[in-house]
Amino acid sequence: MEIIEPLDLDIELQKYMDFSKFVHLLDSNKLFLSKTSNFEDKLEGGLTPTFSFFNNGAALALNHLVNNIFPSALPLTTEQKLEKKERSEQYEHQRKNHAFKTVFGDFKSKDHDFNHIYQRHSEWVDVSCWHANNSESMAMWKIYGGHINSVCIVSSVEKLSSAIIKPSNKRIAISKIHYIDHESEHFKSEHPLAPLLHKSKFYTFENEVRLIAYNPNAKILENREKDDAGTLIKVDIDTLIKEIRVAPDAPEWFFKLVRSLTKEKYGLKVEVVKSKIQQYRVAF
């Protein structure tokens, strides 16, 4: 398990979900990670101008242009001419062998389009999104719970990372998400997965910590099977879940159902509570 950037291991992580997904989690002991191309954000996995410039060979070409192509203001000595010729030969060698270094291997720029390679990442990198917050979010209830009959799984970075039973063919990582303006800002992480560790500022409210899975040997230029929407990863449910919260507007019968299902059918020793938002409404 790779924790890409320093994270507070005790930070509360919340996952809002509808009842069917909750039951599937308990019944299968598996956490679903969706391929990122399924997300509505069209900037998911998007590149910044600076990331492209320093990785697609443009910076190398500009350096060659300035140092070897532009004419000198003064006549060159024989030694300087030889040095310039040597630099040009060195550049040609670098250009022919330049490669995009990715978590799926290196791709030579003479054979592959830079933008296309990173577009393919979204097809082959799967994620589970968690909301990092010490209090509940009504926005997250509405968007990701999606119904009054929904729940919120409460965990932490430490519990999530400890609960994962790593599959043999996948690499697993956890990272916080940075929110940027892709047109004017730089990536804040230099990790090879940087495009998938940043999102548009429009989604800042999500305050996301992302669980990531990918097969480093995947042939990313090929298509995944049509019914392959992501990855199911086995988890230790008792380790994963710290608390279960029921949606603010859920009826009493639904709260009792969730509690009965959790404790009696699946035998989990975790607290099942009503949303604190609902408690505050009653108080005021």
PDB file of C-alpha atoms in Angstrom:
ATOM      1  CA  MET A   1       0.000   0.000   0.000  1.00  0.00           C
ATOM      2  CA  GLU A   2       1.505   3.311  -1.107  1.00  0.00           C
ATOM      3  CA  ILE A   3       0.478   6.506   0.664  1.00  0.00           C
ATOM      4  CA  ILE A   4       1.461   8.988  -2.016  1.00  0.00           C
ATOM      5  CA  GLU A   5       1.692  12.067   0.181  1.00  0.00           C
ATOM      6  CA  PRO A   6       1.865  12.471   3.963  1.00  0.00           C
ATOM      7  CA  LEU A   7      -1.652  12.062   5.365  1.00  0.00           C
ATOM      8  CA  ASP A   8      -2.973  12.216   8.902  1.00  0.00           C
ATOM      9  CA  LEU A   9      -3.717   8.536   9.535  1.00  0.00           C
ATOM     10  CA  ASP A  10      -6.507   9.441  11.959  1.00  0.00           C
ATOM     11  CA  ILE A  11      -8.360  11.809   9.637  1.00  0.00           C
ATOM     12  CA  GLU A  12     -12.030  10.818   9.329  1.00  0.00           C
ATOM     13  CA  LEU A  13     -13.027   9.454   5.945  1.00  0.00           C
ATOM     14  CA  GLN A  14     -16.669   9.256   4.905  1.00  0.00           C
ATOM     15  CA  LYS A  15     -18.236   7.332   2.047  1.00  0.00           C
ATOM     16  CA  TYR A  16     -21.841   8.170   1.203  1.00  0.00           C
ATOM     17  CA  MET A  17     -23.793   5.480  -0.630  1.00  0.00           C
ATOM     18  CA  ASP A  18     -27.276   4.239  -1.396  1.00  0.00           C
ATOM     19  CA  PHE A  19     -28.676   1.198   0.378  1.00  0.00           C
ATOM     20  CA  SER A  20     -27.998  -1.286  -2.437  1.00  0.00           C
ATOM     21  CA  LYS A  21     -24.275  -0.433  -2.519  1.00  0.00           C
ATOM     22  CA  PHE A  22     -24.124  -0.653   1.264  1.00  0.00           C
ATOM     23  CA  VAL A  23     -25.655  -4.155   1.255  1.00  0.00           C
ATOM     24  CA  HIS A  24     -23.306  -5.248  -1.530  1.00  0.00           C
ATOM     25  CA  LEU A  25     -20.307  -4.083   0.537  1.00  0.00           C
ATOM     26  CA  LEU A  26     -21.442  -6.052   3.597  1.00  0.00           C
ATOM     27  CA  ASP A  27     -22.484  -9.118   1.630  1.00  0.00           C
ATOM     28  CA  SER A  28     -19.389  -9.393  -0.559  1.00  0.00           C
ATOM     29  CA  ASN A  29     -16.730  -7.932   1.758  1.00  0.00           C
ATOM     30  CA  LYS A  30     -15.522  -6.136  -1.348  1.00  0.00           C
ATOM     31  CA  LEU A  31     -15.050  -2.444  -2.057  1.00  0.00           C
ATOM     32  CA  PHE A  32     -15.794  -1.280  -5.597  1.00  0.00           C
ATOM     33  CA  LEU A  33     -13.316   1.050  -7.332  1.00  0.00           C
ATOM     34  CA  SER A  34     -14.703   2.611 -10.498  1.00  0.00           C
ATOM     35  CA  LYS A  35     -12.582   3.319 -13.545  1.00  0.00           C
ATOM     36  CA  THR A  36     -12.109   7.082 -13.675  1.00  0.00           C
ATOM     37  CA  SER A  37     -13.436   7.406 -17.219  1.00  0.00           C
ATOM     38  CA  ASN A  38     -16.894   6.753 -15.748  1.00  0.00           C
ATOM     39  CA  PHE A  39     -16.874  10.023 -13.785  1.00  0.00           C
ATOM     40  CA  GLU A  40     -18.891  13.040 -14.901  1.00  0.00           C
ATOM     41  CA  ASP A  41     -15.961  15.473 -14.542  1.00  0.00           C
ATOM     42  CA  LYS A  42     -14.557  15.874 -18.056  1.00  0.00           C
ATOM     43  CA  LEU A  43     -11.327  17.270 -16.596  1.00  0.00           C
ATOM     44  CA  GLU A  44     -10.752  14.022 -14.673  1.00  0.00           C
ATOM     45  CA  GLY A  45      -7.186  13.065 -15.539  1.00  0.00           C
ATOM     46  CA  GLY A  46      -6.717  16.336 -17.445  1.00  0.00           C
ATOM     47  CA  LEU A  47      -3.237  17.758 -18.045  1.00  0.00           C
ATOM     48  CA  THR A  48      -1.833  21.186 -17.304  1.00  0.00           C
ATOM     49  CA  PRO A  49       0.255  23.119 -19.870  1.00  0.00           C
ATOM     50  CA  THR A  50       3.378  22.883 -17.696  1.00  0.00           C
ATOM     51  CA  PHE A  51       3.012  19.122 -17.134  1.00  0.00           C
ATOM     52  CA  SER A  52       2.726  18.588 -20.871  1.00  0.00           C
ATOM     53  CA  PHE A  53       5.603  20.948 -21.669  1.00  0.00           C
ATOM     54  CA  PHE A  54       8.098  19.237 -19.356  1.00  0.00           C
ATOM     55  CA  ASN A  55       7.066  15.688 -20.204  1.00  0.00           C
ATOM     56  CA  ASN A  56       6.110  15.545 -23.894  1.00  0.00           C
ATOM     57  CA  GLY A  57       9.527  16.546 -25.282  1.00  0.00           C
ATOM     58  CA  ALA A  58       8.716  20.243 -25.833  1.00  0.00           C
ATOM     59  CA  ALA A  59      11.149  21.415 -23.131  1.00  0.00           C
ATOM     60  CA  LEU A  60      13.900  19.297 -24.693  1.00  0.00           C
ATOM     61  CA  ALA A  61      13.190  20.760 -28.133  1.00  0.00           C
ATOM     62  CA  LEU A  62      13.145  24.347 -26.831  1.00  0.00           C
ATOM     63  CA  ASN A  63      16.484  23.851 -25.118  1.00  0.00           C
ATOM     64  CA  HIS A  64      17.923  22.564 -28.401  1.00  0.00           C
ATOM     65  CA  LEU A  65      16.457  25.500 -30.314  1.00  0.00           C
ATOM     66  CA  VAL A  66      17.940  28.107 -27.967  1.00  0.00           C
ATOM     67  CA  ASN A  67      21.365  26.528 -27.541  1.00  0.00           C
ATOM     68  CA  ASN A  68      22.007  24.941 -30.921  1.00  0.00           C
ATOM     69  CA  ILE A  69      19.806  26.483 -33.605  1.00  0.00           C
ATOM     70  CA  PHE A  70      19.588  30.199 -32.898  1.00  0.00           C
ATOM     71  CA  PRO A  71      22.543  32.005 -34.481  1.00  0.00           C
ATOM     72  CA  SER A  72      25.214  33.349 -32.169  1.00  0.00           C
ATOM     73  CA  ALA A  73      25.750  37.111 -31.927  1.00  0.00           C
ATOM     74  CA  LEU A  74      29.497  36.556 -32.301  1.00  0.00           C
ATOM     75  CA  PRO A  75      31.441  34.283 -34.656  1.00  0.00           C
ATOM     76  CA  LEU A  76      32.072  30.844 -33.154  1.00  0.00           C
ATOM     77  CA  THR A  77      35.520  29.476 -32.567  1.00  0.00           C
ATOM     78  CA  THR A  78      36.420  26.056 -33.931  1.00  0.00           C
ATOM     79  CA  GLU A  79      36.095  24.609 -30.443  1.00  0.00           C
ATOM     80  CA  GLN A  80      32.639  26.174 -29.996  1.00  0.00           C
ATOM     81  CA  LYS A  81      31.511  24.790 -33.352  1.00  0.00           C
ATOM     82  CA  LEU A  82      32.589  21.306 -32.295  1.00  0.00           C
ATOM     83  CA  GLU A  83      30.737  21.690 -28.977  1.00  0.00           C
ATOM     84  CA  LYS A  84      27.601  22.844 -30.818  1.00  0.00           C
ATOM     85  CA  LYS A  85      27.817  19.866 -33.182  1.00  0.00           C
ATOM     86  CA  GLU A  86      28.234  17.528 -30.217  1.00  0.00           C
ATOM     87  CA  ARG A  87      25.190  19.076 -28.490  1.00  0.00           C
ATOM     88  CA  SER A  88      23.114  18.672 -31.643  1.00  0.00           C
ATOM     89  CA  GLU A  89      24.069  15.016 -31.931  1.00  0.00           C
ATOM     90  CA  GLN A  90      23.254  14.526 -28.274  1.00  0.00           C
ATOM     91  CA  TYR A  91      19.835  16.160 -28.785  1.00  0.00           C
ATOM     92  CA  GLU A  92      19.056  13.886 -31.755  1.00  0.00           C
ATOM     93  CA  HIS A  93      19.881  10.875 -29.620  1.00  0.00           C
ATOM     94  CA  GLN A  94      17.665  12.159 -26.772  1.00  0.00           C
ATOM     95  CA  ARG A  95      14.834  12.987 -29.182  1.00  0.00           C
ATOM     96  CA  LYS A  96      14.851   9.528 -30.737  1.00  0.00           C
ATOM     97  CA  ASN A  97      14.889   7.848 -27.318  1.00  0.00           C
ATOM     98  CA  HIS A  98      12.633  10.242 -25.426  1.00  0.00           C
ATOM     99  CA  ALA A  99       9.864   8.374 -23.585  1.00  0.00           C
ATOM    100  CA  PHE A 100       6.850   9.212 -21.437  1.00  0.00           C
ATOM    101  CA  LYS A 101       7.435   7.556 -18.073  1.00  0.00           C
ATOM    102  CA  THR A 102       4.147   6.233 -16.648  1.00  0.00           C
ATOM    103  CA  VAL A 103       3.029   3.720 -14.024  1.00  0.00           C
ATOM    104  CA  PHE A 104       2.262   1.410 -16.964  1.00  0.00           C
ATOM    105  CA  GLY A 105       5.791   1.601 -18.337  1.00  0.00           C
ATOM    106  CA  ASP A 106       7.639   3.892 -20.736  1.00  0.00           C
ATOM    107  CA  PHE A 107       6.207   4.925 -24.101  1.00  0.00           C
ATOM    108  CA  LYS A 108       8.565   6.342 -26.737  1.00  0.00           C
ATOM    109  CA  SER A 109       7.358   9.713 -27.987  1.00  0.00           C
ATOM    110  CA  LYS A 110       8.292   8.866 -31.573  1.00  0.00           C
ATOM    111  CA  ASP A 111       5.767   6.018 -31.472  1.00  0.00           C
ATOM    112  CA  HIS A 112       2.976   7.389 -29.260  1.00  0.00           C
ATOM    113  CA  ASP A 113       0.943  10.547 -28.805  1.00  0.00           C
ATOM    114  CA  PHE A 114       1.520  12.064 -25.350  1.00  0.00           C
ATOM    115  CA  ASN A 115      -2.067  13.221 -24.776  1.00  0.00           C
ATOM    116  CA  HIS A 116      -3.513   9.893 -25.904  1.00  0.00           C
ATOM    117  CA  ILE A 117      -1.336   7.922 -23.491  1.00  0.00           C
ATOM    118  CA  TYR A 118      -2.640   9.952 -20.542  1.00  0.00           C
ATOM    119  CA  GLN A 119      -6.216   9.750 -21.783  1.00  0.00           C
ATOM    120  CA  ARG A 120      -5.864   5.977 -21.629  1.00  0.00           C
ATOM    121  CA  HIS A 121      -4.928   6.195 -17.932  1.00  0.00           C
ATOM    122  CA  SER A 122      -8.561   7.042 -17.130  1.00  0.00           C
ATOM    123  CA  GLU A 123      -9.625   3.727 -18.637  1.00  0.00           C
ATOM    124  CA  TRP A 124      -7.168   1.674 -16.594  1.00  0.00           C
ATOM    125  CA  VAL A 125      -6.916   3.425 -13.211  1.00  0.00           C
ATOM    126  CA  ASP A 126      -9.743   2.605 -10.776  1.00  0.00           C
ATOM    127  CA  VAL A 127     -10.610   4.652  -7.706  1.00  0.00           C
ATOM    128  CA  SER A 128     -12.825   4.766  -4.642  1.00  0.00           C
ATOM    129  CA  CYS A 129     -13.581   8.311  -3.456  1.00  0.00           C
ATOM    130  CA  TRP A 130     -13.767   9.235   0.239  1.00  0.00           C
ATOM    131  CA  HIS A 131     -14.753  12.551   1.782  1.00  0.00           C
ATOM    132  CA  ALA A 132     -12.210  13.758   4.377  1.00  0.00           C
ATOM    133  CA  ASN A 133     -14.061  15.740   7.017  1.00  0.00           C
ATOM    134  CA  ASN A 134     -14.604  15.726  10.760  1.00  0.00           C
ATOM    135  CA  SER A 135     -18.242  16.686  10.255  1.00  0.00           C
ATOM    136  CA  GLU A 136     -20.975  15.529   7.893  1.00  0.00           C
ATOM    137  CA  SER A 137     -21.683  17.240   4.598  1.00  0.00           C
ATOM    138  CA  MET A 138     -25.256  17.826   3.445  1.00  0.00           C
ATOM    139  CA  ALA A 139     -23.945  18.257  -0.112  1.00  0.00           C
ATOM    140  CA  MET A 140     -22.336  14.823   0.017  1.00  0.00           C
ATOM    141  CA  TRP A 141     -25.531  13.268   1.377  1.00  0.00           C
ATOM    142  CA  LYS A 142     -27.535  14.692  -1.514  1.00  0.00           C
ATOM    143  CA  ILE A 143     -25.041  13.986  -4.308  1.00  0.00           C
ATOM    144  CA  TYR A 144     -23.658  10.600  -3.332  1.00  0.00           C
ATOM    145  CA  GLY A 145     -26.319   9.249  -0.973  1.00  0.00           C
ATOM    146  CA  GLY A 146     -28.853  10.237  -3.583  1.00  0.00           C
ATOM    147  CA  HIS A 147     -31.877   9.186  -1.543  1.00  0.00           C
ATOM    148  CA  ILE A 148     -33.331   9.495   1.951  1.00  0.00           C
ATOM    149  CA  ASN A 149     -32.626   5.772   2.338  1.00  0.00           C
ATOM    150  CA  SER A 150     -28.840   6.010   2.236  1.00  0.00           C
ATOM    151  CA  VAL A 151     -25.924   5.559   4.596  1.00  0.00           C
ATOM    152  CA  CYS A 152     -22.472   6.951   5.285  1.00  0.00           C
ATOM    153  CA  ILE A 153     -19.594   4.611   6.080  1.00  0.00           C
ATOM    154  CA  VAL A 154     -17.113   6.247   8.454  1.00  0.00           C
ATOM    155  CA  SER A 155     -13.486   5.112   8.387  1.00  0.00           C
ATOM    156  CA  SER A 156     -10.006   6.675   8.553  1.00  0.00           C
ATOM    157  CA  VAL A 157      -6.854   6.628   6.440  1.00  0.00           C
ATOM    158  CA  GLU A 158      -5.304   4.088   8.788  1.00  0.00           C
ATOM    159  CA  LYS A 159      -8.380   1.840   8.903  1.00  0.00           C
ATOM    160  CA  LEU A 160      -8.890   2.001   5.137  1.00  0.00           C
ATOM    161  CA  SER A 161      -5.270   1.149   4.378  1.00  0.00           C
ATOM    162  CA  SER A 162      -5.253  -1.661   6.957  1.00  0.00           C
ATOM    163  CA  ALA A 163      -8.534  -3.150   5.717  1.00  0.00           C
ATOM    164  CA  ILE A 164      -7.400  -3.679   2.122  1.00  0.00           C
ATOM    165  CA  ILE A 165      -6.534  -7.255   1.175  1.00  0.00           C
ATOM    166  CA  LYS A 166      -4.230  -6.498  -1.732  1.00  0.00           C
ATOM    167  CA  PRO A 167      -4.855  -8.449  -4.949  1.00  0.00           C
ATOM    168  CA  SER A 168      -1.741  -9.999  -6.459  1.00  0.00           C
ATOM    169  CA  ASN A 169      -2.045  -8.244  -9.822  1.00  0.00           C
ATOM    170  CA  LYS A 170      -2.770  -4.706  -8.589  1.00  0.00           C
ATOM    171  CA  ARG A 171      -0.888  -1.846  -7.054  1.00  0.00           C
ATOM    172  CA  ILE A 172      -2.826   0.065  -4.414  1.00  0.00           C
ATOM    173  CA  ALA A 173      -2.282   3.664  -3.347  1.00  0.00           C
ATOM    174  CA  ILE A 174      -3.995   6.327  -1.252  1.00  0.00           C
ATOM    175  CA  SER A 175      -3.704  10.046  -1.926  1.00  0.00           C
ATOM    176  CA  LYS A 176      -5.463  13.273  -1.136  1.00  0.00           C
ATOM    177  CA  ILE A 177      -6.793  15.165  -4.143  1.00  0.00           C
ATOM    178  CA  HIS A 178      -5.556  18.660  -5.032  1.00  0.00           C
ATOM    179  CA  TYR A 179      -7.978  21.133  -6.594  1.00  0.00           C
ATOM    180  CA  ILE A 180      -6.566  23.458  -9.246  1.00  0.00           C
ATOM    181  CA  ASP A 181      -7.329  25.602 -12.263  1.00  0.00           C
ATOM    182  CA  HIS A 182      -5.934  23.377 -15.014  1.00  0.00           C
ATOM    183  CA  GLU A 183      -5.347  26.314 -17.355  1.00  0.00           C
ATOM    184  CA  SER A 184      -3.279  28.489 -15.017  1.00  0.00           C
ATOM    185  CA  GLU A 185      -1.901  26.313 -12.209  1.00  0.00           C
ATOM    186  CA  HIS A 186       0.709  23.598 -11.930  1.00  0.00           C
ATOM    187  CA  PHE A 187       0.271  20.114 -10.501  1.00  0.00           C
ATOM    188  CA  LYS A 188       1.152  20.077  -6.800  1.00  0.00           C
ATOM    189  CA  SER A 189       2.416  16.486  -6.948  1.00  0.00           C
ATOM    190  CA  GLU A 190       5.225  15.044  -9.078  1.00  0.00           C
ATOM    191  CA  HIS A 191       3.933  11.477  -8.823  1.00  0.00           C
ATOM    192  CA  PRO A 192       3.518   9.671 -12.191  1.00  0.00           C
ATOM    193  CA  LEU A 193      -0.226   9.563 -11.465  1.00  0.00           C
ATOM    194  CA  ALA A 194      -0.359  13.348 -10.956  1.00  0.00           C
ATOM    195  CA  PRO A 195      -3.145  13.945 -13.547  1.00  0.00           C
ATOM    196  CA  LEU A 196      -5.427  11.663 -11.506  1.00  0.00           C
ATOM    197  CA  LEU A 197      -4.454  13.282  -8.200  1.00  0.00           C
ATOM    198  CA  HIS A 198      -5.830  16.673  -9.253  1.00  0.00           C
ATOM    199  CA  LYS A 199      -9.353  17.862  -9.980  1.00  0.00           C
ATOM    200  CA  SER A 200     -11.028  21.067 -11.064  1.00  0.00           C
ATOM    201  CA  LYS A 201     -11.580  23.704  -8.377  1.00  0.00           C
ATOM    202  CA  PHE A 202     -15.311  23.308  -9.041  1.00  0.00           C
ATOM    203  CA  TYR A 203     -15.145  20.121  -6.938  1.00  0.00           C
ATOM    204  CA  THR A 204     -13.313  21.549  -3.910  1.00  0.00           C
ATOM    205  CA  PHE A 205     -16.293  20.789  -1.667  1.00  0.00           C
ATOM    206  CA  GLU A 206     -15.571  17.058  -2.058  1.00  0.00           C
ATOM    207  CA  ASN A 207     -12.304  17.328  -0.068  1.00  0.00           C
ATOM    208  CA  GLU A 208     -11.444  13.933  -1.491  1.00  0.00           C
ATOM    209  CA  VAL A 209      -9.032  11.246  -0.410  1.00  0.00           C
ATOM    210  CA  ARG A 210      -8.731   8.694  -3.182  1.00  0.00           C
ATOM    211  CA  LEU A 211      -8.057   4.964  -2.997  1.00  0.00           C
ATOM    212  CA  ILE A 212      -6.386   3.944  -6.257  1.00  0.00           C
ATOM    213  CA  ALA A 213      -5.864   0.563  -7.928  1.00  0.00           C
ATOM    214  CA  TYR A 214      -4.170  -0.296 -11.204  1.00  0.00           C
ATOM    215  CA  ASN A 215      -2.397  -3.181 -12.885  1.00  0.00           C
ATOM    216  CA  PRO A 216       1.089  -1.948 -13.890  1.00  0.00           C
ATOM    217  CA  ASN A 217       1.191  -4.612 -16.603  1.00  0.00           C
ATOM    218  CA  ALA A 218      -2.098  -3.556 -18.218  1.00  0.00           C
ATOM    219  CA  LYS A 219      -1.965  -3.004 -21.968  1.00  0.00           C
ATOM    220  CA  ILE A 220      -3.495   0.454 -21.755  1.00  0.00           C
ATOM    221  CA  LEU A 221      -3.669   0.971 -25.524  1.00  0.00           C
ATOM    222  CA  GLU A 222      -6.174  -1.876 -25.695  1.00  0.00           C
ATOM    223  CA  ASN A 223      -9.810  -1.608 -24.609  1.00  0.00           C
ATOM    224  CA  ARG A 224     -11.112  -3.093 -21.387  1.00  0.00           C
ATOM    225  CA  GLU A 225     -13.959  -5.557 -21.601  1.00  0.00           C
ATOM    226  CA  LYS A 226     -17.314  -3.765 -22.012  1.00  0.00           C
ATOM    227  CA  ASP A 227     -18.619  -5.037 -18.682  1.00  0.00           C
ATOM    228  CA  ASP A 228     -15.381  -4.231 -16.838  1.00  0.00           C
ATOM    229  CA  ALA A 229     -16.404  -1.037 -15.033  1.00  0.00           C
ATOM    230  CA  GLY A 230     -13.763  -1.192 -12.314  1.00  0.00           C
ATOM    231  CA  THR A 231     -12.157  -3.317  -9.615  1.00  0.00           C
ATOM    232  CA  LEU A 232     -13.613  -5.153  -6.633  1.00  0.00           C
ATOM    233  CA  ILE A 233     -11.073  -5.345  -3.815  1.00  0.00           C
ATOM    234  CA  LYS A 234     -11.508  -7.637  -0.837  1.00  0.00           C
ATOM    235  CA  VAL A 235     -11.576  -5.833   2.507  1.00  0.00           C
ATOM    236  CA  ASP A 236     -11.805  -6.694   6.177  1.00  0.00           C
ATOM    237  CA  ILE A 237     -15.139  -5.038   6.988  1.00  0.00           C
ATOM    238  CA  ASP A 238     -14.554  -5.004  10.759  1.00  0.00           C
ATOM    239  CA  THR A 239     -11.294  -3.138  10.227  1.00  0.00           C
ATOM    240  CA  LEU A 240     -12.687  -0.798   7.581  1.00  0.00           C
ATOM    241  CA  ILE A 241     -15.802   0.528   9.286  1.00  0.00           C
ATOM    242  CA  LYS A 242     -15.610   2.737  12.346  1.00  0.00           C
ATOM    243  CA  GLU A 243     -19.240   3.840  12.312  1.00  0.00           C
ATOM    244  CA  ILE A 244     -22.348   3.751  10.110  1.00  0.00           C
ATOM    245  CA  ARG A 245     -24.569   6.821   9.833  1.00  0.00           C
ATOM    246  CA  VAL A 246     -28.060   6.853   8.405  1.00  0.00           C
ATOM    247  CA  ALA A 247     -29.262   9.724   6.183  1.00  0.00           C
ATOM    248  CA  PRO A 248     -30.798  12.807   7.859  1.00  0.00           C
ATOM    249  CA  ASP A 249     -34.299  12.371   6.436  1.00  0.00           C
ATOM    250  CA  ALA A 250     -34.459   8.581   6.579  1.00  0.00           C
ATOM    251  CA  PRO A 251     -37.569   7.174   8.300  1.00  0.00           C
ATOM    252  CA  GLU A 252     -37.298   5.298  11.581  1.00  0.00           C
ATOM    253  CA  TRP A 253     -38.005   1.926   9.936  1.00  0.00           C
ATOM    254  CA  PHE A 254     -34.986   2.380   7.650  1.00  0.00           C
ATOM    255  CA  PHE A 255     -32.710   3.215  10.576  1.00  0.00           C
ATOM    256  CA  LYS A 256     -33.863   0.048  12.366  1.00  0.00           C
ATOM    257  CA  LEU A 257     -33.363  -1.992   9.192  1.00  0.00           C
ATOM    258  CA  VAL A 258     -29.774  -0.791   8.779  1.00  0.00           C
ATOM    259  CA  ARG A 259     -29.007  -1.480  12.423  1.00  0.00           C
ATOM    260  CA  SER A 260     -30.588  -4.944  12.297  1.00  0.00           C
ATOM    261  CA  LEU A 261     -28.844  -5.844   9.052  1.00  0.00           C
ATOM    262  CA  THR A 262     -25.468  -4.617  10.310  1.00  0.00           C
ATOM    263  CA  LYS A 263     -25.508  -6.175  13.756  1.00  0.00           C
ATOM    264  CA  GLU A 264     -27.726  -9.250  13.457  1.00  0.00           C
ATOM    265  CA  LYS A 265     -27.291 -10.499   9.890  1.00  0.00           C
ATOM    266  CA  TYR A 266     -23.630  -9.564   9.387  1.00  0.00           C
ATOM    267  CA  GLY A 267     -22.525  -9.455  13.033  1.00  0.00           C
ATOM    268  CA  LEU A 268     -20.552  -6.221  12.810  1.00  0.00           C
ATOM    269  CA  LYS A 269     -19.567  -4.655  16.121  1.00  0.00           C
ATOM    270  CA  VAL A 270     -19.860  -1.047  14.994  1.00  0.00           C
ATOM    271  CA  GLU A 271     -22.145   1.788  16.012  1.00  0.00           C
ATOM    272  CA  VAL A 272     -25.108   2.523  13.760  1.00  0.00           C
ATOM    273  CA  VAL A 273     -26.300   6.063  14.403  1.00  0.00           C
ATOM    274  CA  LYS A 274     -28.622   8.630  12.913  1.00  0.00           C
ATOM    275  CA  SER A 275     -27.118  11.564  11.054  1.00  0.00           C
ATOM    276  CA  LYS A 276     -25.987  14.373  13.323  1.00  0.00           C
ATOM    277  CA  ILE A 277     -27.638  16.776  10.922  1.00  0.00           C
ATOM    278  CA  GLN A 278     -30.987  15.270  11.869  1.00  0.00           C
ATOM    279  CA  GLN A 279     -30.142  15.625  15.577  1.00  0.00           C
ATOM    280  CA  TYR A 280     -29.323  19.327  15.163  1.00  0.00           C
ATOM    281  CA  ARG A 281     -32.604  19.908  13.334  1.00  0.00           C
ATOM    282  CA  VAL A 282     -34.486  18.449  16.298  1.00  0.00           C
ATOM    283  CA  ALA A 283     -32.464  20.529  18.763  1.00  0.00           C
ATOM    284  CA  PHE A 284     -33.210  23.791  17.038  1.00  0.00           C
TER     285      PHE A 284
END
